[in-house]
mmCIF file of C-alpha atoms in Angstrom:
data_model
loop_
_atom_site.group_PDB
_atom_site.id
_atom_site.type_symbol
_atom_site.label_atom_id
_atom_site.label_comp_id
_atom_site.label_asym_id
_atom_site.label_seq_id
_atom_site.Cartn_x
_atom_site.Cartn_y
_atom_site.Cartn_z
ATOM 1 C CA UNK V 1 17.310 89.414 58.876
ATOM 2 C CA UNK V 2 18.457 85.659 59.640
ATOM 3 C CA UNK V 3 16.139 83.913 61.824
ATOM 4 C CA UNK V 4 19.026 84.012 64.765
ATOM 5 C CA UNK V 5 18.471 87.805 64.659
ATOM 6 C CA UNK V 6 15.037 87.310 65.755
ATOM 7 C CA UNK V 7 13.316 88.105 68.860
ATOM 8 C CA UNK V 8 11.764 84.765 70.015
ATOM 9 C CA UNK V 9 14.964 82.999 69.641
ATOM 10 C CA UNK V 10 16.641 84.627 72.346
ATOM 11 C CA UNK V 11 16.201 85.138 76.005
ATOM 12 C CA UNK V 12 17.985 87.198 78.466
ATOM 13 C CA UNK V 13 19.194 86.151 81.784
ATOM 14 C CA UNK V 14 20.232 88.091 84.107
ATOM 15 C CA UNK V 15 22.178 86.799 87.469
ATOM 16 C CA UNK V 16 22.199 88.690 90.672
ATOM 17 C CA UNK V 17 23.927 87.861 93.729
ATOM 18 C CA UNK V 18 22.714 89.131 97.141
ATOM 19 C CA UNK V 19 23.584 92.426 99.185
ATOM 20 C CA UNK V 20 26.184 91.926 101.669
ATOM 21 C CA UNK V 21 24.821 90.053 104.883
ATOM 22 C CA UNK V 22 25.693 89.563 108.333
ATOM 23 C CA UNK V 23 27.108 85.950 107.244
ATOM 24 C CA UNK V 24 29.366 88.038 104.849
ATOM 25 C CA UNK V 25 30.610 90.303 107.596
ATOM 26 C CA UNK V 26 31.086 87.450 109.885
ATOM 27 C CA UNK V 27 32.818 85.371 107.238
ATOM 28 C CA UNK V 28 30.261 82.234 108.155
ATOM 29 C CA UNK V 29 31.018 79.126 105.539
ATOM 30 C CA UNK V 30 27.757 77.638 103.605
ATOM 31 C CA UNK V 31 24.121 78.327 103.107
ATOM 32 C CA UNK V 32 23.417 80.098 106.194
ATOM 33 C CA UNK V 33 20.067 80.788 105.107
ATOM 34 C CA UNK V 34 18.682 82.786 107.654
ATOM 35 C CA UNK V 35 21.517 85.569 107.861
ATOM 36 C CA UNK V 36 19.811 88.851 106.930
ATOM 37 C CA UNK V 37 21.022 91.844 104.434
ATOM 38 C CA UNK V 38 23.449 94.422 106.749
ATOM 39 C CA UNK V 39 21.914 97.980 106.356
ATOM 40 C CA UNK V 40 25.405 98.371 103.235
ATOM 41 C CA UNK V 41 23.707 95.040 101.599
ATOM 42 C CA UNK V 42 19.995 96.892 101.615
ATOM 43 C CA UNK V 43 21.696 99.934 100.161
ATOM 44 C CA UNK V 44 23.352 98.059 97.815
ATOM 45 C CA UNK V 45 19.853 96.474 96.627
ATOM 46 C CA UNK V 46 17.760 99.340 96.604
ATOM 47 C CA UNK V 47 20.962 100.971 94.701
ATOM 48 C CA UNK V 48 20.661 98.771 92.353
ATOM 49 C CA UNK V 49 16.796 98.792 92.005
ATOM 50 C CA UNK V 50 17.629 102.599 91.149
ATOM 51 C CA UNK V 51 20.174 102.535 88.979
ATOM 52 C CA UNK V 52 17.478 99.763 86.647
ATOM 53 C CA UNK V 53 14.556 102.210 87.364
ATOM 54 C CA UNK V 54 16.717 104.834 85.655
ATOM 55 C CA UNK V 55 18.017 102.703 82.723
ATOM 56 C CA UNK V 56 14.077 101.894 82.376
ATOM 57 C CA UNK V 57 15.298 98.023 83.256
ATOM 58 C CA UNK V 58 12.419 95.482 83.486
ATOM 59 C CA UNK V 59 12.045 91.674 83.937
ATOM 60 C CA UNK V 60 9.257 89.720 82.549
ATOM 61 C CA UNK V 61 10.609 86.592 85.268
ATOM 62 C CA UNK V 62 12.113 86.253 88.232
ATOM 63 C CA UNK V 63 13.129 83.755 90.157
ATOM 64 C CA UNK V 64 14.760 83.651 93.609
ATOM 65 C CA UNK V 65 16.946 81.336 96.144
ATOM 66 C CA UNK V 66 14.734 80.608 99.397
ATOM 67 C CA UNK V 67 17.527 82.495 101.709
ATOM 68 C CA UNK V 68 16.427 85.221 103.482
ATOM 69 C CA UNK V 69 19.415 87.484 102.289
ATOM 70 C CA UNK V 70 18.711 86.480 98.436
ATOM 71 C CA UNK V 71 14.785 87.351 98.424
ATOM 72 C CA UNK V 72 15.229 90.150 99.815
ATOM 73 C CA UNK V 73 18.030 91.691 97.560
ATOM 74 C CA UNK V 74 15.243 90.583 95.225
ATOM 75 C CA UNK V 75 12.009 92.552 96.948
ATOM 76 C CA UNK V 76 13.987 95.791 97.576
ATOM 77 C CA UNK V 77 15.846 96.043 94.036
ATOM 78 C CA UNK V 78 12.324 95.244 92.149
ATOM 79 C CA UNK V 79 10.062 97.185 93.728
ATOM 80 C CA UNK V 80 11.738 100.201 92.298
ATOM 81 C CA UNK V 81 10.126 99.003 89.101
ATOM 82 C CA UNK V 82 11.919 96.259 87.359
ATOM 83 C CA UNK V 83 9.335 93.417 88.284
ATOM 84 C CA UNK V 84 5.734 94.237 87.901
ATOM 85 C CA UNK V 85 4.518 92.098 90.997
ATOM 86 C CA UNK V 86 7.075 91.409 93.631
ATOM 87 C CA UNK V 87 4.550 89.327 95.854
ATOM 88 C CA UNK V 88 4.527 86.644 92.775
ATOM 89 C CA UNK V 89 8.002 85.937 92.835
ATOM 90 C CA UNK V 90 9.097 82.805 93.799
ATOM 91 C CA UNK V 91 11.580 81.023 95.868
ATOM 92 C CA UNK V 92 13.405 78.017 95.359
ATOM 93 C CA UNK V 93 15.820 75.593 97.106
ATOM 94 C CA UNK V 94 17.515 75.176 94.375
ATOM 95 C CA UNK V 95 18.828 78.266 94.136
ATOM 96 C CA UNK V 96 20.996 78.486 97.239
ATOM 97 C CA UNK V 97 24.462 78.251 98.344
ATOM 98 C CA UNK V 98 26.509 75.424 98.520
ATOM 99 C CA UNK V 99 25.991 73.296 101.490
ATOM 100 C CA UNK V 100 28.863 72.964 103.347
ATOM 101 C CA UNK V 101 28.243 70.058 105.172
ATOM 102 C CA UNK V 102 29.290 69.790 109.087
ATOM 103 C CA UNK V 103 30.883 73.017 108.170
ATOM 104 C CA UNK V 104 28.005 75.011 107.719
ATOM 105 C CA UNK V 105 27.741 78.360 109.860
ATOM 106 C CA UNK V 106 31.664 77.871 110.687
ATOM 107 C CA UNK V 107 33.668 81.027 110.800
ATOM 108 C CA UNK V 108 35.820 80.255 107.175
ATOM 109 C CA UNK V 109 38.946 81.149 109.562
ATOM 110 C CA UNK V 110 38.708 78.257 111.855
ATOM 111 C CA UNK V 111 36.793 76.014 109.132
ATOM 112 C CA UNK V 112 39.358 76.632 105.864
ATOM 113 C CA UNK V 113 42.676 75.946 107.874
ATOM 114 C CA UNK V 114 45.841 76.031 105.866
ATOM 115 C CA UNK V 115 46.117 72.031 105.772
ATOM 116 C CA UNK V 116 42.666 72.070 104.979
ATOM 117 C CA UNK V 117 42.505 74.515 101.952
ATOM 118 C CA UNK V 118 45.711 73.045 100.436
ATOM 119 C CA UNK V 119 43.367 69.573 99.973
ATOM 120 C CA UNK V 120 40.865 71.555 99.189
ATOM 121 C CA UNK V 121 42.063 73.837 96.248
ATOM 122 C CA UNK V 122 43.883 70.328 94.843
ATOM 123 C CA UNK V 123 40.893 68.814 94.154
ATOM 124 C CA UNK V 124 38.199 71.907 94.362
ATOM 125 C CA UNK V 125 35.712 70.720 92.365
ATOM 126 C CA UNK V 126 35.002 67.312 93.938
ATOM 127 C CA UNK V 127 36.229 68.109 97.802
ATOM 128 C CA UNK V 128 33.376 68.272 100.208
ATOM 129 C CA UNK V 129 33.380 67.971 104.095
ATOM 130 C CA UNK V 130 31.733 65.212 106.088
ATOM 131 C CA UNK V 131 27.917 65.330 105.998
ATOM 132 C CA UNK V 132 24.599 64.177 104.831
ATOM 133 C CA UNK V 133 23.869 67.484 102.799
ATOM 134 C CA UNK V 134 27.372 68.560 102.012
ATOM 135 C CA UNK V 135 27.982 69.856 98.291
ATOM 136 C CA UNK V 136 30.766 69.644 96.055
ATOM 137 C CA UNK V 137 31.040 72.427 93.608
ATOM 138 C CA UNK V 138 30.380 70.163 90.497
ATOM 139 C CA UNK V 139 26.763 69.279 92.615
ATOM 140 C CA UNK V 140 26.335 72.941 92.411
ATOM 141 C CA UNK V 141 26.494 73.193 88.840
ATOM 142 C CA UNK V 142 24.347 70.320 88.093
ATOM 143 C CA UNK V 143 22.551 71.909 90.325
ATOM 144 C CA UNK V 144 21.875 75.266 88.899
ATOM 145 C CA UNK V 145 21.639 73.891 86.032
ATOM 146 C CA UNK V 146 18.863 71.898 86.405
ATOM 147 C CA UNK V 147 17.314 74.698 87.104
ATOM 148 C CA UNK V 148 18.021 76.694 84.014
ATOM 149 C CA UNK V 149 16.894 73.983 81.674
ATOM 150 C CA UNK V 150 13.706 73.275 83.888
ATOM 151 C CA UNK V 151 11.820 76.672 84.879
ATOM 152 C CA UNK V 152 14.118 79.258 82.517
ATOM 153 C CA UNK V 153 15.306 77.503 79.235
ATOM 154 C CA UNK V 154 11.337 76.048 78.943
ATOM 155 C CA UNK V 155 9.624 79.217 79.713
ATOM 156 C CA UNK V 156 7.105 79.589 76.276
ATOM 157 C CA UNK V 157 8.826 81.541 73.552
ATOM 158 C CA UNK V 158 7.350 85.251 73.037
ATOM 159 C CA UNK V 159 7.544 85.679 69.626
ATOM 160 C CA UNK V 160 7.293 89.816 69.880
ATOM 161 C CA UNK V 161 10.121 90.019 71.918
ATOM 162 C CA UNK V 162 13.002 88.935 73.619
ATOM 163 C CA UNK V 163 11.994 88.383 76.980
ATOM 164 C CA UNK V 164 14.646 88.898 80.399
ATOM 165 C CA UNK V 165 14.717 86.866 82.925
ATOM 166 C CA UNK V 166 16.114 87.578 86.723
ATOM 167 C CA UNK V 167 18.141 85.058 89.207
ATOM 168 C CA UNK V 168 18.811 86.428 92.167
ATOM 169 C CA UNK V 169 21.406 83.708 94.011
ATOM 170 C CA UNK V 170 24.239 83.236 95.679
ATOM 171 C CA UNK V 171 28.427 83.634 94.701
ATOM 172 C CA UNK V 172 29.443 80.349 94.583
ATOM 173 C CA UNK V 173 25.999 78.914 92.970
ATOM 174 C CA UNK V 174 26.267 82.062 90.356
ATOM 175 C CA UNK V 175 30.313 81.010 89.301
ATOM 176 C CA UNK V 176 29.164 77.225 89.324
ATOM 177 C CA UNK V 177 26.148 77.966 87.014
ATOM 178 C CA UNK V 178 28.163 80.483 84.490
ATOM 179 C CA UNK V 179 31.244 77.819 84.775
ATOM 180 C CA UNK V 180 28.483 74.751 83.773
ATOM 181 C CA UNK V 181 27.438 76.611 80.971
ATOM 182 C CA UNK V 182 31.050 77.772 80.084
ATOM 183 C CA UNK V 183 32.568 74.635 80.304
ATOM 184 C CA UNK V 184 35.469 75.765 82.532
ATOM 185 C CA UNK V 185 37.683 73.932 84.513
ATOM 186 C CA UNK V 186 38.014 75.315 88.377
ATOM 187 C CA UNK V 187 41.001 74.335 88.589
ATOM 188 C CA UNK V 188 42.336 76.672 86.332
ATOM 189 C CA UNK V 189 39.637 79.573 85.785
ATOM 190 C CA UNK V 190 38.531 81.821 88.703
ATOM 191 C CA UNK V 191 36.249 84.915 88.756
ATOM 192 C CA UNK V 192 34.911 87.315 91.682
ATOM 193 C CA UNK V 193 31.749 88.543 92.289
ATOM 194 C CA UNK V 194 30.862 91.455 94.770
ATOM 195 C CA UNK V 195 27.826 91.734 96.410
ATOM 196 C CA UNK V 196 24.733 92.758 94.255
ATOM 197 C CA UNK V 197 26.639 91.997 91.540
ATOM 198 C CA UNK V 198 25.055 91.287 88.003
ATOM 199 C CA UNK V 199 26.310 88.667 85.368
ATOM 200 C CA UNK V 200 24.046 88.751 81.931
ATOM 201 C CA UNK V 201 24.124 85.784 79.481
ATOM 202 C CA UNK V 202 21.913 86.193 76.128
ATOM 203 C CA UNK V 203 20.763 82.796 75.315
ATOM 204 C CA UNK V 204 19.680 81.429 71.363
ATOM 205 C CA UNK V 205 17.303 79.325 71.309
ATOM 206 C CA UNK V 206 17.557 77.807 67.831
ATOM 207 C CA UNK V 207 21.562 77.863 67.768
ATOM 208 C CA UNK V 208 21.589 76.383 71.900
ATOM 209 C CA UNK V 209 24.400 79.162 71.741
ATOM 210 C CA UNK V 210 25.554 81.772 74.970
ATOM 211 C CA UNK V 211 26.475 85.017 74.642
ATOM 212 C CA UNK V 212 28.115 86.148 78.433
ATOM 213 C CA UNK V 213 27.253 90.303 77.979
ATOM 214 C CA UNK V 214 27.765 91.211 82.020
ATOM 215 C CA UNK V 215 30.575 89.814 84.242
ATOM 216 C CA UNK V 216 30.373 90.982 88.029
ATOM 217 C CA UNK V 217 29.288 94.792 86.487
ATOM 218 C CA UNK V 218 28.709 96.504 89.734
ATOM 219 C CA UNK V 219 27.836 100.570 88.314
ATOM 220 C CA UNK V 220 25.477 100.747 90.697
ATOM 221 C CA UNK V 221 27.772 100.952 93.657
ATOM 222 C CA UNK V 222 30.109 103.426 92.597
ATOM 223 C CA UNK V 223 28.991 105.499 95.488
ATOM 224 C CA UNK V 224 30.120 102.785 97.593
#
């Protein structure tokens, strides 16, 4: 078989967004990264950590966002037995939501006001709000992507298999990542993703080519 077809050439990622959270049910704008899972969003993560344990689902690395809602859509849906060692797992910055400047923790019904969102969704890849940490949505996906090339994309090839990686993140960093690698314009493409949902891209190594599997699949919470 061609060398393309081999093993050590690819690598699997896998993209997770969080459970639903108390910032979800509030509708609060940003990072917000202290807001907690809801008791749905741990359902939804430990539903999800089933429905892998079943398909006999395992990552060989994962890597999470430093919010409290992310890492632990991470611990619960693991443990079930798709990460070997969920105390290892790391957490990084980099992996959060987009900061939303003075907006940040701002109910997205007083903060998004219709004069507001029709600047906004003119220009929505380069509008940000007024302060010192406030993201645009291209910083996101230079962002994330950083990120991908530094601790994923360089992870040593395996040459006996082809080894999956996890991301568990956020929506907006998760669409800014898959549109980076896409090359989409925002202006034109849009795509949802519900909570706990799960996006896999198959990357080749040799070819530097992507292969999107997964778009928001969500079998898990059928229940739901």
């Amino acid at each position: 078989r061609s060398s393309r077809d081999q093993p050590m050439s690819q690598l699997r990622v896998v993209l997770v967004r969080h459970g639903e959270s108390q910032a979800n049910t509030q509708r609060l704008v940003g990072r917000v990264s202290h807001s907690p899972l809801t008791e749905k969003g741990e359902n939804q993560a430990k539903a999800l950590g089933e429905y892998w344990a079943k398909k006999g689902f395992t990552f060989d690395h994962v890597f999470s966002s430093s919010a409290v809602r992310a890492k632990s859509t991470c611990v619960l849906s693991c443990e079930l037995g798709a990460y070997k060692d969920v105390s290892s797992i790391e957490e990084f910055d980099e992996l959060q939501e987009i900061h939303r400047g003075v907006l940040e923790g701002i109910s997205a019904y007083e903060a998004f006001n219709p004069e507001l969102n029709k600047i906004r969704w003119a220009n929505i890849q380069y509008w940000k709000p007024d302060g010192e940490l406030a993201e645009n949505q291209e910083d996101v996906e230079n962002r994330m992507f950083k990120f991908l090339e530094e601790k994923v994309l360089s992870l040593p090839v395996n040459p006996d298999k082809t080894e999956v990686v996890g991301i568990f993140a956020h929506g907006m960093a998760i669409r800014c990542l898959i549109r980076k690698i896409l090359n989409l314009d925002p202006q034109q493409i849009h795509f949802s993703l519900e909570n706990t949902a799960v996006c896999e891209l198959v990357y080749n190594r040799e070819t530097n080519f992507w292969l999107i599997k997964e778009l928001n699949a969500v079998p898990h919470l059928l229940k739901y």
